[in-house]
Amino acid sequence: MHCRDSVLACPMPFYADLHIHSKYSRATSKNLDFFHLALWAKKKGIGVLGTGDFTHPAWMAAIRDELVPAEPGLFRLRDDLEAAVDVQLGKSAVSPEPVRFLLEVEISTIYKQGDKVRKVHHLLYAPDLASADRMTGRLARIGNLASDGRPILGLNSRDLLEICLSAGEGCYLIPAHIWTPWFSVFGSKSGFDRLEECYGDLSSHIFALETGLSSDPEMNWQVSMLDRFTLVSNSDAHSPGNLGREASRFDCELDYFAIRNALATGQGYGGSIEFFPEEGKYHMDGHRACGFRCEPEESRRLGNRCPVCGGLLTLGVHYRVQELADREQPQPPPNAAPFHSLIPLPEVLGEIHKTGSKSKRVQNAYEQTIHRLGPELGILSELPLDHIERQGSELLAEAVSRMRTGKVIREAGYDGEYGVIRVFEPGELESRHSVGVLFDLPTASAPMSRPRKRLDPTGPTSQADPTEPPEAPSIDTAPAPPLLAGLDPDQRAAASVVAGPLLIIAGPGTGKTRRSPTGSRTSSPTTGPLPNRASPSPSPAAPPPKCGGASSTCCPMAGATK
């Protein structure tokens, strides 16, 4: 009996991100070293990371020097490096447990087959250094492995799989981001229509597929030929901060062979953490140079050509899934694993603070949040909302609640342009920012005269005499919102200010602190299973509108900017 159906003790679940890169891959961060990888994996809540790039000689030297053996087939940082990571984290709710590493590399193959140039990316895994060395030795005869951590080789996919399998017991291959237009097994530009066309007589050795950022399992459930595969997700991170933007969850023992078995059988595989697929940069069709984006139906009507310049559209993942689909609606296989769509925490904080997700303000907010609440993936997927509200903020709790239930606003990505996922309507945050997250705020009302006891606005408005401070807004005569009803008049006056800076002078006993309406009891973070989405359901948010030439969402020729 699988442990999820048993009352017996089960292994602790963990997240794994098994597709990443090192600083030796092109277009990656210089901080992609093992110190920063382990640091950020702890911040994210990831237990097992792929090493990335083990065929690169300099990175393999770092693997041998900075990692030491841990559980079977896994590695961890040297003790001195591990101690340095913990010092960097300081006192935090993040787990001090060492991150494990698993030998992994992405290989790009470019070759001609069937009168078409094929460009396919693959993920290769090895259980030990000897197997990785054998794999590297074979591949070094074909191309220059030192030129790029993700080498490009003139080798067909079937032969690459054979080299992987023959390198040692337990080696395996997973096709990477299977729907990406330019570099994948099913890509619209250079892929195949069936897996067997790509891997030939060795196709039966493929047991898992990486869905990529622009699709999720539900989309893949429209294609019945994929039912036998475990659908996995990874970040494909090119910088440490992007670790875990997609990840896989395991309920198996912490070792290489248990992870492999979970992927091969589904037993011990706990599902995936996903982007909302619209955020992926190849979800929809379009032509970025012209700012044109559209749904697959419109692409077909246009003959797959841009109406602005006449050039070919980049047909996205949604189009390609529809092209190969043999089901009108997603139909999960009997043993489909659950999945949960999330928005990266920096993006959520950026929306709350009305600034970019990479800004200094968001970076500071991120560090404070994980310091109080624990790792990012736990906050986004598992931590009780009332705990987030008490220890973090009401706005963050509201944002996480909407995200978990799929109540998000989606602007789909296309032709290499990432999409945008938001949780608040335009202008919704404006009435809540002045008092921060301490109170449920009323709607702003016009300023009216009232005594200014304990209220001292700090600056003039553009309409006021600069020598006189503006008058404070009055308390609305309507019934107070629930969280304001228990405040005295001066407290409600302060909580009612929804615009401009505010200085509050308050002595002891004036009610500066406020108990949570739910009481002082706190809930502990849970480590329960991901919400089960094994049955497809309609998305609560509407998809991007179909482009008919009049939609400013899709077409720049409609006379409005995006």
C-alpha atoms as one frame of an Amber mdcrd trajectory, in Angstrom:
protein
   0.000   0.000   0.000   1.233   3.451  -0.869   1.946   5.551   2.222  -0.677
   8.147   1.303  -3.293   5.402   1.818  -1.704   4.017   4.958  -1.724   4.937
   8.635   1.942   3.975   8.831   4.601   6.650   9.113   5.570   8.126   5.762
   8.714   9.947   4.633   8.633  13.705   5.047   7.503  15.305   1.778   9.965
  17.564   0.010  10.136  19.807  -3.029  12.664  19.197  -5.796  13.770  21.479
  -8.635  15.619  19.219 -11.065  16.262  21.557 -14.001  18.593  24.466 -13.283
  21.834  25.931 -14.639  25.232  27.072 -13.409  27.123  30.278 -14.112  28.793
  28.440 -17.002  25.618  28.369 -19.089  25.015  31.256 -21.449  22.724  34.082
 -20.336  22.816  33.099 -16.673  23.657  34.892 -13.439  27.242  35.001 -12.172
  25.798  34.066  -8.760  24.854  30.580  -9.902  27.414  28.891  -7.670  26.729
  26.264  -5.037  26.734  28.719  -2.131  23.985  30.866  -3.652  22.078  27.866
  -4.968  21.906  26.349  -1.472  21.066  29.718   0.086  18.172  30.372  -2.245
  16.932  26.780  -2.148  16.517  27.201   1.617  14.699  30.494   1.133  12.371
  28.815  -1.330  11.856  25.617   0.677  13.439  23.254  -1.858  14.951  20.049
  -0.474  16.643  18.697  -3.618  18.217  20.662  -6.477  19.638  19.482  -9.755
  23.265  20.489 -10.099  22.836  21.631 -13.683  25.619  21.536 -16.273  27.619
  18.521 -15.028  29.173  18.049 -18.482  30.997  21.395 -18.191  34.578  20.759
 -16.980  34.786  23.800 -14.680  31.411  23.085 -13.098  32.251  19.430 -12.610
  35.423  20.553 -10.824  33.233  22.638  -8.494  30.941  19.639  -7.937  33.928
  17.535  -6.857  35.374  20.281  -4.668  32.318  21.831  -2.993  29.893  18.899
  -2.648  30.183  15.769  -0.525  28.166  12.532  -0.686  24.912  12.409   1.269
  22.110   9.856   0.788  22.427   7.369  -2.123  22.880   9.344  -5.337  22.641
  12.723  -3.593  25.186  15.314  -2.480  25.284  18.261  -0.086  27.565  21.237
   0.543  30.861  20.845   2.377  30.464  21.581   6.085  32.249  24.948   5.910
  30.096  26.130   3.003  26.947  24.885   4.724  27.894  26.849   7.833  28.446
  29.967   5.721  24.956  29.608   4.210  23.408  29.371   7.684  25.307  32.455
   8.810  23.952  34.339   5.790  20.391  33.270   6.627  20.720  34.262  10.294
  17.879  33.573  12.706  14.977  32.743  10.446  11.904  30.554  10.096  13.652
  28.916   7.114  14.698  25.297   7.766  18.402  24.758   8.526  18.321  21.294
   6.914  21.080  21.002   4.270  19.966  21.133   0.643  20.704  18.019  -1.407
  21.981  18.048  -4.981  21.370  15.536  -7.760  23.596  15.293 -10.852  21.754
  16.856 -13.810  22.490  18.521 -17.143  20.423  19.942 -20.011  21.584  19.017
 -23.514  20.449  20.799 -26.683  20.438  18.651 -29.816  20.121  20.083 -33.325
  19.869  17.738 -36.290  17.915  17.080 -39.460  15.241  14.387 -39.548  12.351
  13.971 -41.970  13.333  16.957 -44.150  13.122  19.252 -41.124  15.696  20.681
 -38.738  14.944  19.426 -35.236  15.917  21.308 -32.089  15.158  19.404 -28.897
  16.255  19.929 -25.292  16.703  17.025 -22.888  17.439  16.599 -19.171  19.951
  13.884 -18.266  20.440  12.485 -14.755  23.162  10.336 -13.210  23.344   8.628
  -9.784  27.104   9.026  -9.254  30.189  10.802 -10.530  31.437   7.752 -12.416
  28.232   7.539 -14.487  28.335  11.284 -15.132  31.956  10.993 -16.275  31.097
   8.186 -18.705  28.242  10.240 -20.132  30.483  13.292 -20.451  33.247  11.295
 -22.129  30.896  10.028 -24.830  29.392  13.459 -25.463  32.820  15.154 -25.584
  33.581  13.178 -28.770  30.609  14.863 -30.446  30.948  18.526 -29.471  32.714
  21.129 -27.346  31.361  20.740 -23.823  33.472  23.586 -22.426  31.790  26.253
 -24.551  28.466  26.220 -22.712  27.025  24.627 -19.585  24.065  23.633 -21.745
  25.981  22.271 -24.731  24.572  22.207 -28.251  25.350  18.938 -30.024  24.747
  17.639 -33.542  23.234  14.405 -32.299  19.772  12.949 -32.753  17.559  12.439
 -29.725  17.458   8.654 -29.938  21.261   8.379 -29.857  21.506  10.814 -26.954
  19.078   8.646 -24.986  21.190   5.576 -25.748  24.340   7.316 -24.466  22.489
   8.282 -21.287  21.115   4.803 -20.598  24.456   3.100 -21.243  26.371   5.389
 -18.870  25.293   3.490 -15.780  22.489   1.806 -13.870  19.846   4.347 -12.897
  20.670   7.001 -15.494  17.581   8.454 -17.156  16.385  11.184 -19.529  13.379
  13.518 -19.336  12.394  15.625 -22.380  12.606  19.283 -21.312   9.770  21.885
 -21.561   8.037  19.692 -24.125   5.863  22.390 -25.770   8.280  25.325 -26.154
   8.039  26.418 -29.824  11.737  26.530 -30.698  13.505  23.845 -28.648  11.333
  20.903 -27.602  10.021  17.515 -28.573   6.529  18.835 -29.470   7.460  22.450
 -30.316   5.584  24.142 -33.147   8.806  25.253 -34.881  11.017  22.180 -34.834
   9.374  19.381 -32.874   7.565  16.131 -33.586   3.936  15.026 -33.416   4.689
  11.866 -31.438   7.325  10.964 -28.895   8.192   7.786 -30.830   9.230   9.866
 -33.835  11.814  11.578 -31.632  13.260   8.708 -29.542  12.514   5.776 -31.844
  12.921   2.269 -30.487  14.068   3.569 -27.082  10.894   5.582 -26.423   9.712
   3.094 -23.803  12.583   4.249 -21.557  10.973   7.689 -21.242   8.646   7.763
 -18.221   8.330  11.463 -17.359   7.851  14.723 -19.266   8.583  18.291 -18.170
   5.543  20.435 -19.001   7.361  23.809 -19.059   6.314  27.231 -17.816   3.686
  27.855 -20.520   1.596  24.745 -19.883   0.232  22.920 -16.871  -0.955  19.321
 -16.357  -4.561  20.231 -17.108  -3.608  21.387 -20.609  -1.664  18.159 -21.159
  -4.701  16.086 -20.149  -6.239  16.999 -23.514  -3.663  14.743 -25.248  -4.334
  11.074 -24.497  -0.943   9.836 -25.744   0.617  11.582 -22.716  -1.472   9.699
 -20.155   1.234   7.143 -19.380   3.836   9.743 -18.399   4.469  11.446 -15.074
   4.163  15.195 -15.661   6.877  17.100 -13.810   7.766  20.751 -13.384  11.053
  22.537 -12.706  12.222  26.141 -12.752  14.851  26.065 -15.542  16.349  28.824
 -13.398  18.998  31.103 -14.910  19.420  32.973 -11.609  19.206  31.846  -7.965
  16.109  33.937  -7.249  14.125  32.014  -9.883  14.608  28.649  -8.207  11.319
  26.968  -7.387   9.122  29.104  -9.645   8.042  25.639 -10.745   8.922  22.503
  -8.795   7.877  18.922  -8.095   6.822  17.439  -4.769   7.852  13.996  -3.568
   6.511  11.808  -0.775   9.297   9.221  -1.065  12.599   8.542   0.652  15.275
  11.176   0.201  17.591   9.463  -2.278  18.248   9.421  -6.026  16.757   5.990
  -6.692  13.568   6.658  -4.718  13.064   9.871  -6.706  13.639   8.001  -9.969
  11.166   5.288  -8.947   8.558   7.898  -8.010   8.880   9.466 -11.444   8.744
   6.092 -13.194   5.765   4.662 -11.279   3.952   7.648  -9.798   4.208   6.052
  -6.340   5.781   8.647  -4.073   5.262  11.492  -6.542   3.188  14.210  -4.871
   2.464  16.493  -7.815   3.784  19.823  -9.019   3.967  23.530  -8.310   3.167
  25.446 -11.497   3.158  28.891 -13.004  -0.263  29.962 -14.103   0.442  28.903
 -17.721  -0.535  32.330 -19.053   2.541  33.753 -17.312   4.835  31.646 -19.491
   6.433  33.530 -22.346   5.163  31.205 -25.078   1.604  30.534 -23.944  -0.252
  32.455 -26.668   0.427  33.119 -30.333   1.808  36.397 -31.565   4.553  38.583
 -32.977   6.411  40.522 -30.292   8.119  42.925 -32.707   4.689  44.233 -33.721
   3.113  43.924 -30.282   0.499  41.531 -31.663  -0.971  38.685 -29.608  -3.941
  36.434 -30.284  -5.734  33.183 -29.515  -5.157  30.045 -31.661  -8.519  30.491
 -33.454  -7.468  33.936 -34.629  -4.059  32.651 -35.744  -5.751  30.080 -37.947
  -8.085  32.729 -39.396  -5.046  34.875 -40.227  -3.195  31.991 -41.865  -0.659
  32.152 -39.011   0.602  35.537 -40.216   0.926  38.816 -38.370  -1.717  41.302
 -39.581   0.697  44.169 -38.935   3.756  43.127 -40.949   2.698  39.928 -42.704
   5.442  37.866 -41.068   4.889  34.448 -39.554   3.445  34.322 -36.062   5.167
  32.365 -33.322   2.572  29.722 -32.541   2.473  29.230 -28.800   1.957  26.323
 -26.463  -1.831  26.729 -26.332  -2.002  26.449 -30.126   0.246  23.402 -30.248
  -1.640  21.564 -27.499  -4.888  22.148 -29.389  -3.236  20.889 -32.570  -2.274
  17.543 -30.984  -5.272  17.224 -28.654  -7.720  14.375 -29.159 -10.023  15.445
 -26.316 -12.264  18.504 -26.310 -11.928  18.835 -22.542  -9.049  17.872 -20.213
  -9.454  14.347 -18.876  -7.019  13.417 -16.098  -5.608   9.889 -16.174  -6.677
   7.603 -13.287  -3.467   8.194 -11.328  -2.971  11.858 -12.190  -0.947  13.728
  -9.581  -2.335  16.981  -8.147  -0.912  20.344  -9.056  -1.183  23.873  -7.721
  -0.669  27.101  -9.686   1.240  29.819  -7.826   2.580  33.317  -8.377   6.181
  33.833  -7.206   6.233  35.658  -3.872   8.330  38.621  -5.160   5.664  39.265
  -7.799   2.906  39.211  -5.170   4.880  41.591  -2.954   5.654  43.811  -5.934
   1.949  44.157  -6.680   1.162  44.964  -3.036   3.953  47.568  -2.847   3.181
  48.872  -6.355   6.743  48.443  -7.567   8.830  45.986  -9.578   9.434  42.485
  -8.250  13.208  43.069  -8.400  13.153  46.414  -6.596  15.042  46.997  -3.349
  11.769  47.543  -1.533  10.445  44.157  -2.608  13.752  42.459  -1.811  13.563
  43.818   1.734   9.912  42.813   2.072  10.737  39.328   0.795  13.498  38.805
   3.353  11.279  40.044   6.186   8.419  37.798   5.067  10.400  34.554   4.917
  12.154  35.497   8.166   8.773  35.606   9.926   6.766  33.014   8.001   9.259
  30.497   6.620  10.193  29.465   3.069   8.399  30.828   0.032   6.742  27.643
  -1.229   5.285  26.977   2.206   3.852  30.488   2.388   2.290  30.259  -1.051
   0.876  26.741  -0.887   0.529  25.457   2.666   0.639  28.050   5.444  -2.793
  28.772   6.979  -4.146  32.127   5.881  -4.874  33.290   9.421  -1.233  32.636
  10.315  -0.091  34.736   7.344  -2.467  37.502   8.416  -1.261  37.570  12.017
   2.439  37.193  11.320   2.635  38.853   7.900  -0.144  41.118   6.654  -3.807
  41.131   5.739  -3.032  42.135   2.165  -0.591  39.272   1.737  -3.106  36.825
   3.202  -5.788  38.124   0.822  -3.424  37.868  -2.156  -2.451  34.284  -1.272
  -6.101  33.348  -0.778  -7.049  34.620  -4.227  -4.037  32.947  -5.810  -4.797
  29.570  -4.209  -8.375  29.671  -5.481  -7.383  30.804  -8.973  -9.081  34.212
  -8.643  -6.393  35.987 -10.615  -6.205  38.411 -13.529  -4.282  36.963 -16.457
  -2.459  38.728 -19.261  -0.942  35.944 -21.319   2.643  35.820 -22.536   3.553
  35.332 -26.191   6.552  35.120 -28.544   9.157  35.308 -25.764   7.333  37.939
 -23.668   6.371  36.791 -20.174   2.738  37.191 -19.197   1.500  39.030 -16.116
  -0.644  37.505 -13.370  -2.224  39.856 -10.822  -4.496  39.296  -7.842  -5.880
  42.821  -7.339  -8.047  44.824  -9.719  -6.627  48.124 -11.016  -7.120  50.770
  -8.336  -8.201  48.256  -5.699  -5.104  48.773  -3.604  -5.269  52.567  -3.666
  -7.828  52.794  -0.861  -5.880  50.405   1.334  -2.292  51.610   1.180  -2.351
  54.632   3.513  -3.064  52.622   6.633  -1.072  49.666   5.360  -2.442  46.332
   6.446  -3.630  46.984   9.989  -7.284  47.699   9.212  -9.997  46.971   6.690
 -10.293  50.417   5.194 -13.422  52.369   4.265 -13.858  54.046   0.923 -12.225
  57.482   0.757 -14.616  60.378   1.245 -14.255  64.090   0.516 -12.331  66.056
   3.167 -14.505  67.809   5.713 -13.724  70.067   8.640 -13.234  68.417  12.037
 -11.074  68.960  15.103  -7.517  67.855  14.495  -6.858  66.311  17.869  -3.955
  63.822  17.555  -4.003  64.182  13.778  -1.235  66.217  12.164  -0.921  65.714
   8.394   2.643  66.436   7.442   2.349  68.239   4.146   0.185  70.548   2.050
  -1.917  69.510  -0.901  -1.672  71.164  -4.288  -4.966  72.976  -3.728  -4.201
  74.237  -0.197  -2.364  77.286   1.057   1.184  75.965   1.614   1.320  77.755
   4.979  -1.642  75.787   6.329  -1.927  71.997   6.700  -4.933  70.364   5.022
  -7.890  69.339   7.079  -8.215  65.681   7.983 -11.005  63.629   6.438 -13.985
  63.108   8.672 -15.190  59.761   9.881 -17.818  58.518   7.458 -21.296  58.745
   8.910 -22.122  55.306   7.515 -21.747  52.304   9.837 -18.095  51.479  10.421
 -16.591  48.421   8.721 -16.440  45.400  11.079 -12.792  45.845  12.012 -13.294
  49.580  12.713 -16.473  49.187  14.739 -14.595  48.481  17.958 -12.361  51.578
  17.744 -12.916  54.858  19.556 -13.496  58.048  17.499  -9.840  59.091  17.427
  -8.705  55.610  16.403 -11.365  55.479  13.687 -10.325  58.907  12.473  -6.769
  57.640  12.008  -7.918  54.426  10.325 -10.197  56.366   7.982  -7.432  58.381
   6.335  -6.902  56.783   2.937  -4.710  59.325   1.146  -1.560  61.279   1.930
   0.979  60.990   4.725  -0.232  60.782   8.321   1.445  61.389  11.695  -0.197
  59.883  14.773   0.829  61.045  18.251  -0.376  58.496  20.804   0.642  57.824
  24.376   0.250  54.738  26.562  -3.211  53.215  26.671  -4.486  54.873  23.503
  -4.929  51.622  21.557  -1.845  51.507  19.351  -1.918  47.719  19.317  -4.769
  45.738  17.917  -5.672  42.120  18.556  -6.482  39.921  15.616 -10.258  39.379
  15.441  -9.551  35.668  15.377  -7.886  35.782  18.804  -4.325  35.272  19.899
  -4.051  31.599  19.050  -1.674  30.876  16.196  -1.791  27.965  13.791   1.272
  25.971  12.884   2.293  25.599   9.238   1.032  22.389   7.724   2.879  20.026
   5.460  -0.194  18.334   4.080  -0.667  17.333   0.434  -1.168  19.887  -2.289
  -4.762  20.745  -3.138  -6.001  17.977  -5.417  -6.914  19.279  -8.840  -7.271
  15.864 -10.436 -10.649  16.853 -11.886 -10.567  19.649 -14.447 -12.711  22.648
 -13.660 -13.289  25.884 -15.540 -10.928  28.691 -14.626 -12.602  31.404 -12.559
 -10.743  34.044 -14.534 -11.635  34.665 -18.150  -8.954  33.924 -20.775  -7.484
  36.777 -22.804 -10.027  38.018 -25.380  -9.950  36.668 -28.869  -8.278  39.036
 -31.281 -10.643  40.299 -33.932  -8.737  43.478 -34.605 -10.723  45.534 -32.098
  -9.258  44.296 -28.843  -6.578  46.437 -27.275  -5.519  43.396 -25.279  -4.389
  41.645 -28.451  -4.015  44.098 -31.268  -2.011  47.321 -31.218  -3.843  48.463
 -34.342  -7.040  48.917 -32.281  -5.814  52.357 -31.250  -4.939  51.677 -27.629
  -1.762  50.731 -25.853  -1.472  47.559 -23.803
